[in-house]
Short mmCIF file of C-alpha atoms and ligand atoms in Angstrom, two decimals:
data_model
loop_
_atom_site.label_atom_id
_atom_site.label_comp_id
_atom_site.label_asym_id
_atom_site.label_seq_id
_atom_site.Cartn_x
_atom_site.Cartn_y
_atom_site.Cartn_z
CA MET A 909 101.86 84.16 114.21
CA ALA A 910 100.77 87.65 115.26
CA THR A 911 101.21 91.08 113.76
CA ALA A 912 99.91 93.97 115.80
CA PRO A 913 99.83 97.31 113.99
CA THR A 914 99.95 100.42 116.11
CA THR A 915 98.99 103.69 114.51
CA ASP A 916 97.87 106.96 116.01
CA LEU A 917 97.60 106.00 119.65
CA GLY A 918 95.35 108.96 120.25
CA PHE A 919 97.83 110.37 122.76
CA ARG A 920 100.73 112.80 122.45
CA PRO A 921 102.85 112.37 119.31
CA VAL A 922 106.48 111.25 119.60
CA ARG A 923 109.51 112.28 117.56
CA ILE A 924 113.14 111.31 117.15
CA ALA A 925 115.09 114.24 118.61
CA GLY A 926 118.60 112.89 117.98
CA THR A 927 120.55 109.88 116.73
CA GLY A 928 124.02 108.49 117.36
CA SER A 929 126.15 105.50 116.54
CA TYR A 930 129.45 103.92 117.45
CA LEU A 931 131.57 101.42 115.54
CA PRO A 932 134.68 99.79 117.03
CA GLU A 933 137.94 100.74 115.33
CA LYS A 934 139.14 97.29 114.29
CA VAL A 935 138.18 96.41 110.70
CA MET A 936 138.01 92.78 109.60
CA THR A 937 137.91 92.40 105.81
CA ASN A 938 136.67 89.48 103.71
CA GLU A 939 140.31 88.73 102.93
CA ASP A 940 141.05 88.51 106.66
CA LEU A 941 138.22 85.96 107.02
CA ALA A 942 139.61 83.89 104.16
CA THR A 943 142.63 83.23 106.39
CA LEU A 944 140.33 81.76 109.08
CA VAL A 945 137.80 79.65 107.10
CA ASP A 946 137.39 78.26 103.56
CA THR A 947 135.79 81.35 101.99
CA SER A 948 136.62 84.17 99.57
CA ASP A 949 135.94 87.86 99.06
CA GLU A 950 134.15 86.87 95.84
CA TRP A 951 131.71 84.49 97.63
CA ILE A 952 130.93 86.87 100.49
CA THR A 953 130.51 89.89 98.19
CA THR A 954 128.25 88.21 95.64
CA ARG A 955 126.12 86.29 98.19
CA THR A 956 125.76 89.08 100.78
CA GLY A 957 127.20 92.44 99.65
CA ILE A 958 129.41 92.55 102.77
CA LYS A 959 133.03 93.69 102.29
CA GLU A 960 134.13 94.26 105.89
CA ARG A 961 132.87 94.39 109.48
CA ARG A 962 134.01 95.91 112.79
CA ILE A 963 135.26 93.88 115.75
CA ALA A 964 135.15 95.22 119.30
CA ALA A 965 138.24 95.04 121.51
CA GLU A 966 138.37 92.30 124.14
CA ASP A 967 137.70 94.76 126.97
CA GLN A 968 134.96 96.59 125.03
CA PHE A 969 131.55 95.16 125.94
CA THR A 970 128.11 95.68 124.40
CA SER A 971 127.30 98.28 127.06
CA HIS A 972 130.39 100.30 126.12
CA LEU A 973 129.38 100.37 122.45
CA ALA A 974 125.82 101.29 123.49
CA SER A 975 126.94 104.14 125.76
CA GLU A 976 129.12 105.72 123.05
CA ALA A 977 126.19 105.70 120.60
CA ALA A 978 123.88 106.99 123.33
CA LYS A 979 126.15 109.95 124.17
CA ALA A 980 126.13 111.02 120.52
CA ALA A 981 122.33 110.74 120.33
CA CYS A 982 121.84 112.74 123.55
CA GLU A 983 124.24 115.42 122.33
CA GLN A 984 122.41 115.79 119.04
CA ALA A 985 119.05 115.89 120.83
CA GLY A 986 120.35 118.52 123.26
CA ILE A 987 119.22 116.34 126.15
CA ALA A 988 121.51 115.57 129.09
CA PRO A 989 121.62 111.89 130.13
CA GLU A 990 120.45 113.02 133.60
CA ASP A 991 117.18 114.11 131.97
CA LEU A 992 116.40 110.70 130.46
CA GLU A 993 113.46 108.89 132.04
CA LEU A 994 113.69 105.64 130.09
CA ILE A 995 116.52 103.57 128.58
CA ILE A 996 115.79 100.51 126.45
CA VAL A 997 118.70 98.52 125.06
CA ALA A 998 117.93 96.03 122.30
CA THR A 999 120.56 93.30 122.20
CA ILE A 1000 121.11 89.56 121.88
CA THR A 1001 124.69 89.87 123.10
CA PRO A 1002 124.26 91.33 126.61
CA ASP A 1003 127.30 91.97 128.84
CA THR A 1004 125.82 89.48 131.32
CA LEU A 1005 122.63 87.39 131.44
CA THR A 1006 121.61 89.54 134.37
CA PRO A 1007 121.47 92.40 135.09
CA SER A 1008 120.38 93.83 131.77
CA THR A 1009 122.87 95.71 129.59
CA ALA A 1010 120.59 98.75 129.99
CA CYS A 1011 121.54 98.87 133.70
CA TYR A 1012 125.22 99.15 132.79
CA VAL A 1013 124.41 101.83 130.21
CA GLN A 1014 122.40 103.80 132.77
CA GLU A 1015 125.41 103.73 135.10
CA GLN A 1016 127.92 104.63 132.36
CA LEU A 1017 125.79 107.60 131.25
CA GLY A 1018 124.96 108.77 134.77
CA ALA A 1019 121.29 108.68 133.77
CA GLU A 1020 120.10 108.10 137.31
CA LYS A 1021 116.46 109.10 136.73
CA ALA A 1022 115.94 106.58 133.91
CA VAL A 1023 114.27 103.22 134.33
CA ALA A 1024 116.36 100.83 132.24
CA PHE A 1025 115.73 97.41 130.72
CA ASP A 1026 116.66 95.26 127.71
CA VAL A 1027 114.58 93.98 124.83
CA SER A 1028 115.53 90.69 123.19
CA ALA A 1029 114.11 90.57 119.67
CA ALA A 1030 117.30 90.02 117.67
CA CYS A 1031 117.57 92.21 114.55
CA SER A 1032 114.05 93.63 115.14
CA GLY A 1033 114.99 94.75 118.65
CA PHE A 1034 115.65 98.43 117.94
CA LEU A 1035 112.22 98.82 116.34
CA TYR A 1036 110.56 96.86 119.16
CA ALA A 1037 112.29 99.29 121.56
CA MET A 1038 111.05 102.23 119.50
CA GLU A 1039 107.41 101.13 119.70
CA ILE A 1040 107.64 100.42 123.44
CA ALA A 1041 109.25 103.81 124.12
CA GLN A 1042 106.78 105.55 121.82
CA SER A 1043 103.86 104.00 123.70
CA LEU A 1044 105.25 105.00 127.11
CA ILE A 1045 105.86 108.58 125.97
CA ALA A 1046 102.55 108.82 124.13
CA THR A 1047 100.57 107.87 127.22
CA GLY A 1048 102.49 110.34 129.37
CA GLY A 1049 104.17 107.60 131.42
CA ARG A 1050 107.68 108.76 130.48
CA GLY A 1051 109.24 111.89 128.96
CA ASN A 1052 112.63 111.67 127.28
CA ALA A 1053 113.59 108.13 126.23
CA LEU A 1054 116.80 106.62 124.92
CA ILE A 1055 116.61 103.55 122.71
CA VAL A 1056 119.77 101.69 121.69
CA GLY A 1057 120.53 98.73 119.45
CA ALA A 1058 123.93 97.34 120.45
CA GLU A 1059 125.75 94.10 119.73
CA LYS A 1060 129.11 92.47 120.30
CA LEU A 1061 128.30 89.57 117.99
CA SER A 1062 131.98 88.69 117.60
CA ALA A 1063 131.74 87.18 121.10
CA PHE A 1064 128.93 84.81 119.99
CA VAL A 1065 130.14 83.77 116.54
CA ASN A 1066 131.64 80.37 115.78
CA TRP A 1067 134.81 81.49 114.04
CA THR A 1068 135.23 78.03 112.45
CA ASP A 1069 131.76 78.04 110.76
CA ARG A 1070 131.94 79.76 107.36
CA ASN A 1071 128.12 79.67 107.07
CA THR A 1072 127.77 82.27 109.81
CA CYS A 1073 131.08 83.91 110.77
CA VAL A 1074 131.32 85.91 107.54
CA LEU A 1075 127.97 87.63 108.17
CA PHE A 1076 128.16 89.41 111.50
CA GLY A 1077 129.83 92.46 113.03
CA ASP A 1078 129.87 94.64 116.16
CA GLY A 1079 128.42 98.13 116.66
CA ALA A 1080 125.73 100.27 118.24
CA GLY A 1081 123.15 102.86 117.22
CA ALA A 1082 120.88 104.99 119.37
CA ALA A 1083 118.02 107.47 119.22
CA VAL A 1084 116.47 109.88 121.72
CA LEU A 1085 112.67 110.01 121.60
CA THR A 1086 110.71 112.93 123.03
CA PRO A 1087 107.15 114.26 122.86
CA ALA A 1088 106.66 116.14 119.54
CA GLU A 1089 105.47 119.73 119.47
CA GLU A 1090 103.09 121.13 116.86
CA GLY A 1091 104.88 121.39 113.49
CA GLN A 1092 107.62 118.90 114.37
CA GLY A 1093 108.13 115.47 112.81
CA ARG A 1094 106.71 112.37 114.43
CA ILE A 1095 106.48 108.61 114.35
CA LEU A 1096 103.44 107.97 112.16
CA SER A 1097 103.01 104.22 112.54
CA SER A 1098 104.75 101.09 113.71
CA THR A 1099 104.22 97.35 113.55
CA MET A 1100 105.76 94.41 115.38
CA GLY A 1101 105.33 90.69 114.65
CA THR A 1102 106.51 87.35 115.97
CA ASP A 1103 106.40 83.73 114.80
CA GLY A 1104 107.79 81.55 117.58
CA ARG A 1105 107.19 78.39 115.53
CA GLN A 1106 110.34 79.25 113.56
CA ALA A 1107 112.56 79.76 116.61
CA GLU A 1108 114.99 77.00 115.59
CA LEU A 1109 115.91 78.60 112.26
CA LEU A 1110 118.23 81.09 113.92
CA ASN A 1111 119.35 80.85 117.52
CA ILE A 1112 122.13 80.56 120.09
CA PRO A 1113 121.26 77.10 121.43
CA GLY A 1114 123.55 76.99 124.47
CA GLY A 1115 124.28 79.18 127.45
CA GLY A 1116 120.68 79.51 128.64
CA SER A 1117 118.64 77.39 131.07
CA ALA A 1118 117.75 74.91 128.29
CA CYS A 1119 121.37 74.03 127.66
CA PRO A 1120 123.91 75.36 130.13
CA ILE A 1121 127.54 75.24 129.05
CA THR A 1122 129.30 72.52 131.03
CA LEU A 1123 132.72 70.91 130.98
CA SER A 1124 131.33 68.02 128.89
CA ASN A 1125 129.80 70.19 126.10
CA ALA A 1126 132.26 73.10 126.16
CA GLU A 1127 133.95 71.96 122.92
CA GLU A 1128 130.69 72.02 120.92
CA LYS A 1129 130.50 75.82 120.67
CA LEU A 1130 126.81 75.76 121.64
CA ALA A 1131 126.84 79.38 122.82
CA THR A 1132 127.33 80.64 119.26
CA LEU A 1133 124.95 81.65 116.49
CA ALA A 1134 123.43 78.81 114.43
CA MET A 1135 121.36 79.56 111.33
CA GLN A 1136 119.52 77.80 108.51
CA GLY A 1137 120.40 80.59 106.08
CA ARG A 1138 118.27 79.70 103.06
CA GLU A 1139 115.07 79.29 105.11
CA VAL A 1140 115.71 82.51 107.04
CA PHE A 1141 116.28 84.30 103.74
CA LYS A 1142 112.80 83.39 102.42
CA HIS A 1143 111.04 84.40 105.63
CA ALA A 1144 113.02 87.65 105.75
CA VAL A 1145 111.87 88.77 102.32
CA ASN A 1146 108.20 87.97 102.97
CA ALA A 1147 108.05 89.39 106.48
CA MET A 1148 109.89 92.63 105.70
CA ARG A 1149 107.78 93.24 102.60
CA ARG A 1150 104.55 92.73 104.59
CA ALA A 1151 105.77 94.84 107.52
CA SER A 1152 106.79 97.64 105.13
CA GLU A 1153 103.40 97.66 103.42
CA GLU A 1154 101.60 97.68 106.77
CA ALA A 1155 103.60 100.61 108.19
CA ILE A 1156 103.10 102.63 104.99
CA GLU A 1157 99.37 101.93 104.92
CA GLN A 1158 98.84 102.55 108.65
CA ALA A 1159 100.59 105.91 108.23
CA GLY A 1160 98.13 106.82 105.45
CA LEU A 1161 100.95 106.94 102.89
CA LYS A 1162 101.72 105.33 99.53
CA PRO A 1163 105.11 103.74 98.68
CA ALA A 1164 105.79 106.73 96.42
CA ASP A 1165 105.57 109.02 99.48
CA ILE A 1166 108.58 107.35 101.10
CA ASN A 1167 111.77 109.41 100.67
CA LEU A 1168 114.14 106.90 102.25
CA VAL A 1169 113.89 103.24 103.22
CA ILE A 1170 116.26 102.11 105.99
CA PRO A 1171 116.10 98.31 106.04
CA HIS A 1172 117.83 95.77 108.26
CA GLN A 1173 121.34 95.27 106.90
CA ALA A 1174 121.67 91.47 106.62
CA ASN A 1175 122.08 90.76 102.93
CA LEU A 1176 121.98 92.96 99.82
CA ARG A 1177 119.98 90.28 97.98
CA ILE A 1178 117.27 90.43 100.67
CA ILE A 1179 117.13 94.23 100.38
CA ASP A 1180 116.93 94.01 96.56
CA ALA A 1181 114.05 91.52 96.78
CA ILE A 1182 112.09 93.77 99.16
CA ILE A 1183 112.48 96.96 97.16
CA ASP A 1184 111.59 95.14 93.92
CA ARG A 1185 108.25 94.19 95.42
CA LEU A 1186 107.70 97.53 97.15
CA GLU A 1187 108.43 99.38 93.91
CA VAL A 1188 110.80 101.81 95.66
CA SER A 1189 113.77 103.18 93.72
CA LYS A 1190 117.14 101.75 94.78
CA ASP A 1191 118.44 105.33 95.17
CA ASP A 1192 115.93 105.78 98.00
CA VAL A 1193 117.28 102.88 100.04
CA PHE A 1194 120.06 103.36 102.61
CA ILE A 1195 122.72 100.65 102.58
CA ASN A 1196 125.85 100.36 104.73
CA LEU A 1197 126.13 96.59 105.17
CA ASP A 1198 129.21 96.58 102.93
CA LYS A 1199 131.08 98.36 105.77
CA TYR A 1200 129.62 96.73 108.88
CA GLY A 1201 127.99 93.39 107.96
CA ASN A 1202 124.96 92.31 109.96
CA THR A 1203 125.02 93.99 113.38
CA SER A 1204 121.61 92.58 114.40
CA ALA A 1205 119.72 95.01 116.69
CA ALA A 1206 122.26 97.74 115.94
CA ALA A 1207 121.89 97.63 112.15
CA VAL A 1208 118.81 99.82 111.57
CA ALA A 1209 119.92 102.17 114.36
CA ILE A 1210 123.40 102.70 112.88
CA ALA A 1211 121.94 103.15 109.38
CA LEU A 1212 119.40 105.69 110.69
CA ASP A 1213 122.18 107.71 112.33
CA GLU A 1214 124.42 107.60 109.26
CA ALA A 1215 121.53 108.62 106.97
CA ASN A 1216 120.70 111.46 109.36
CA ARG A 1217 124.28 112.72 109.69
CA GLN A 1218 124.99 112.39 105.96
CA GLY A 1219 122.03 114.68 105.21
CA ARG A 1220 120.03 111.93 103.49
CA ILE A 1221 116.94 112.94 105.52
CA SER A 1222 115.39 116.43 105.54
CA PRO A 1223 112.67 117.82 107.80
CA GLY A 1224 109.28 116.69 106.52
CA ASP A 1225 110.67 113.60 104.74
CA HIS A 1226 108.90 110.28 105.18
CA ILE A 1227 111.21 107.43 106.12
CA LEU A 1228 110.48 103.75 106.48
CA LEU A 1229 112.43 101.56 108.92
CA VAL A 1230 112.01 97.80 108.60
CA ALA A 1231 113.73 94.83 110.24
CA PHE A 1232 113.62 91.08 110.57
CA GLY A 1233 115.41 88.60 112.81
CA ALA A 1234 115.58 85.55 115.02
CA GLY A 1235 112.38 84.56 116.76
CA LEU A 1236 111.28 84.92 114.13
CA THR A 1237 110.56 88.60 114.66
CA TRP A 1238 109.88 91.54 112.38
CA ALA A 1239 109.01 95.20 112.83
CA SER A 1240 108.60 98.43 110.90
CA ALA A 1241 107.97 102.13 111.44
CA ALA A 1242 106.99 105.02 109.19
CA ILE A 1243 108.31 108.37 110.40
CA GLN A 1244 107.82 111.94 109.35
CA TRP A 1245 111.20 113.57 110.02
O1 UT7 B 1493 119.82 89.05 110.47
C1 UT7 B 1493 118.83 88.14 110.68
C2 UT7 B 1493 118.45 87.35 109.57
N1 UT7 B 1493 119.51 86.69 108.86
C3 UT7 B 1493 119.47 86.73 107.54
O2 UT7 B 1493 118.65 87.44 107.02
C4 UT7 B 1493 120.37 85.83 106.73
C5 UT7 B 1493 119.57 85.16 105.65
N2 UT7 B 1493 120.31 84.27 104.83
C6 UT7 B 1493 121.28 84.66 103.96
O3 UT7 B 1493 121.61 85.83 103.91
C7 UT7 B 1493 121.90 83.65 103.04
O4 UT7 B 1493 121.14 82.46 103.09
C8 UT7 B 1493 123.38 83.33 103.35
C9 UT7 B 1493 124.25 84.53 102.98
C10 UT7 B 1493 123.54 83.01 104.81
C11 UT7 B 1493 123.85 82.14 102.52
O5 UT7 B 1493 123.67 82.41 101.13
P1 UT7 B 1493 122.96 81.32 100.21
O6 UT7 B 1493 122.99 81.86 98.85
O7 UT7 B 1493 121.64 81.01 100.81
O8 UT7 B 1493 123.98 80.12 100.29
P2 UT7 B 1493 123.73 78.64 100.85
O9 UT7 B 1493 123.61 78.64 102.32
O10 UT7 B 1493 122.63 78.03 100.04
O11 UT7 B 1493 125.10 77.97 100.46
C12 UT7 B 1493 125.50 77.83 99.10
C13 UT7 B 1493 126.88 77.17 99.07
C14 UT7 B 1493 126.99 75.91 99.93
O12 UT7 B 1493 127.79 74.99 99.26
P3 UT7 B 1493 127.14 73.75 98.47
O13 UT7 B 1493 126.36 73.01 99.50
O14 UT7 B 1493 126.27 74.38 97.41
O15 UT7 B 1493 128.35 73.04 97.96
C15 UT7 B 1493 127.69 76.41 101.17
O16 UT7 B 1493 128.42 75.39 101.80
O17 UT7 B 1493 127.85 78.08 99.57
C16 UT7 B 1493 128.62 77.45 100.60
N3 UT7 B 1493 129.03 78.45 101.56
C17 UT7 B 1493 130.14 79.17 101.45
N4 UT7 B 1493 131.15 79.16 100.53
C18 UT7 B 1493 132.16 80.05 100.69
C19 UT7 B 1493 128.35 78.85 102.67
N5 UT7 B 1493 129.04 79.81 103.29
C20 UT7 B 1493 130.16 80.04 102.56
C21 UT7 B 1493 131.25 80.93 102.68
N6 UT7 B 1493 132.21 80.91 101.72
N7 UT7 B 1493 131.35 81.81 103.68
#
């Protein structure tokens, strides 16, 4: 198990210059799911807080969702895609195993100058991407960077397994990171952690080199998400609480200084347990999982964009982003807006 805090890197500060998000049009409600598996709106609502999720069209891939979110982030940042020097896409549902989804996004945006690659860290992926981009900008290696969390989880869900299919949804969120000038907001701290010993708690067992999909195992739905929910739940609460405390402390802040917490949107009960222990008021926590379910790497990114566009964040505010996911992985960031 390793947690590596990164604070003031001693190089140029980095800010979020713009955010964007994209959600597919098709809404799937809890009632819709009850026609597919033995579940109910009552069970899903009380156990998770989720009411509905979005489902991408058949011909809409993860890269398409990512590019729509990216365009909105670039527009808000006032930065043309041609001026991006780095694109990182966080996803566990890539268009293809290779090349990376970031390559498709680069092409769709016409961002020819940008080096582009994916990060695979499940629900923590957007914050992993943020720390990587921050480091590359801070050291002067890159200028304008685009980070995207994008998922088409509906393509990797076992629609006959009620333990998992009710939880996930599709969507994408993005942010443009640039060097910060004097007087502008900045990323104050970030942490990333991994515990590979718990890899089996949440995974997609098939479709990789360990277990290729063949004619003989095709019926077993091995290329879909499998999760030991209760175990993951416990780890999620502990890891996100620790990561939150670390980011706040590394930033030289106290929990009371945080104006808005934007946590990973997996389960309302997990969020409640974290904020109880952090002693943050529920009014200062951004929640949209009721509308979108768990969109893995996209969740924090979409929530950040919605909070930004709804005016929930003002210049100078301190916000805390925190996530947890398969790996197990976790990550956090404290930001002065
Ligand atoms: O995003 C990355 C990280 N992922 C997470 O953070 C997810 C973490 N885990 C969770 O959010 C929760 O564990 C779940 C929402 C997945 C499950 O909630 P739970 O309260 O832990 O329920 P459970 O798995 O202990 O299941 C309780 C009961 C079981 O029935 P029995 O064995 O008690 O008879 C399940 O079979 O609920 C049953 N059940 C369902 N019933 C109706 C499980 N899924 C469903 C369902 N509808 N969809």
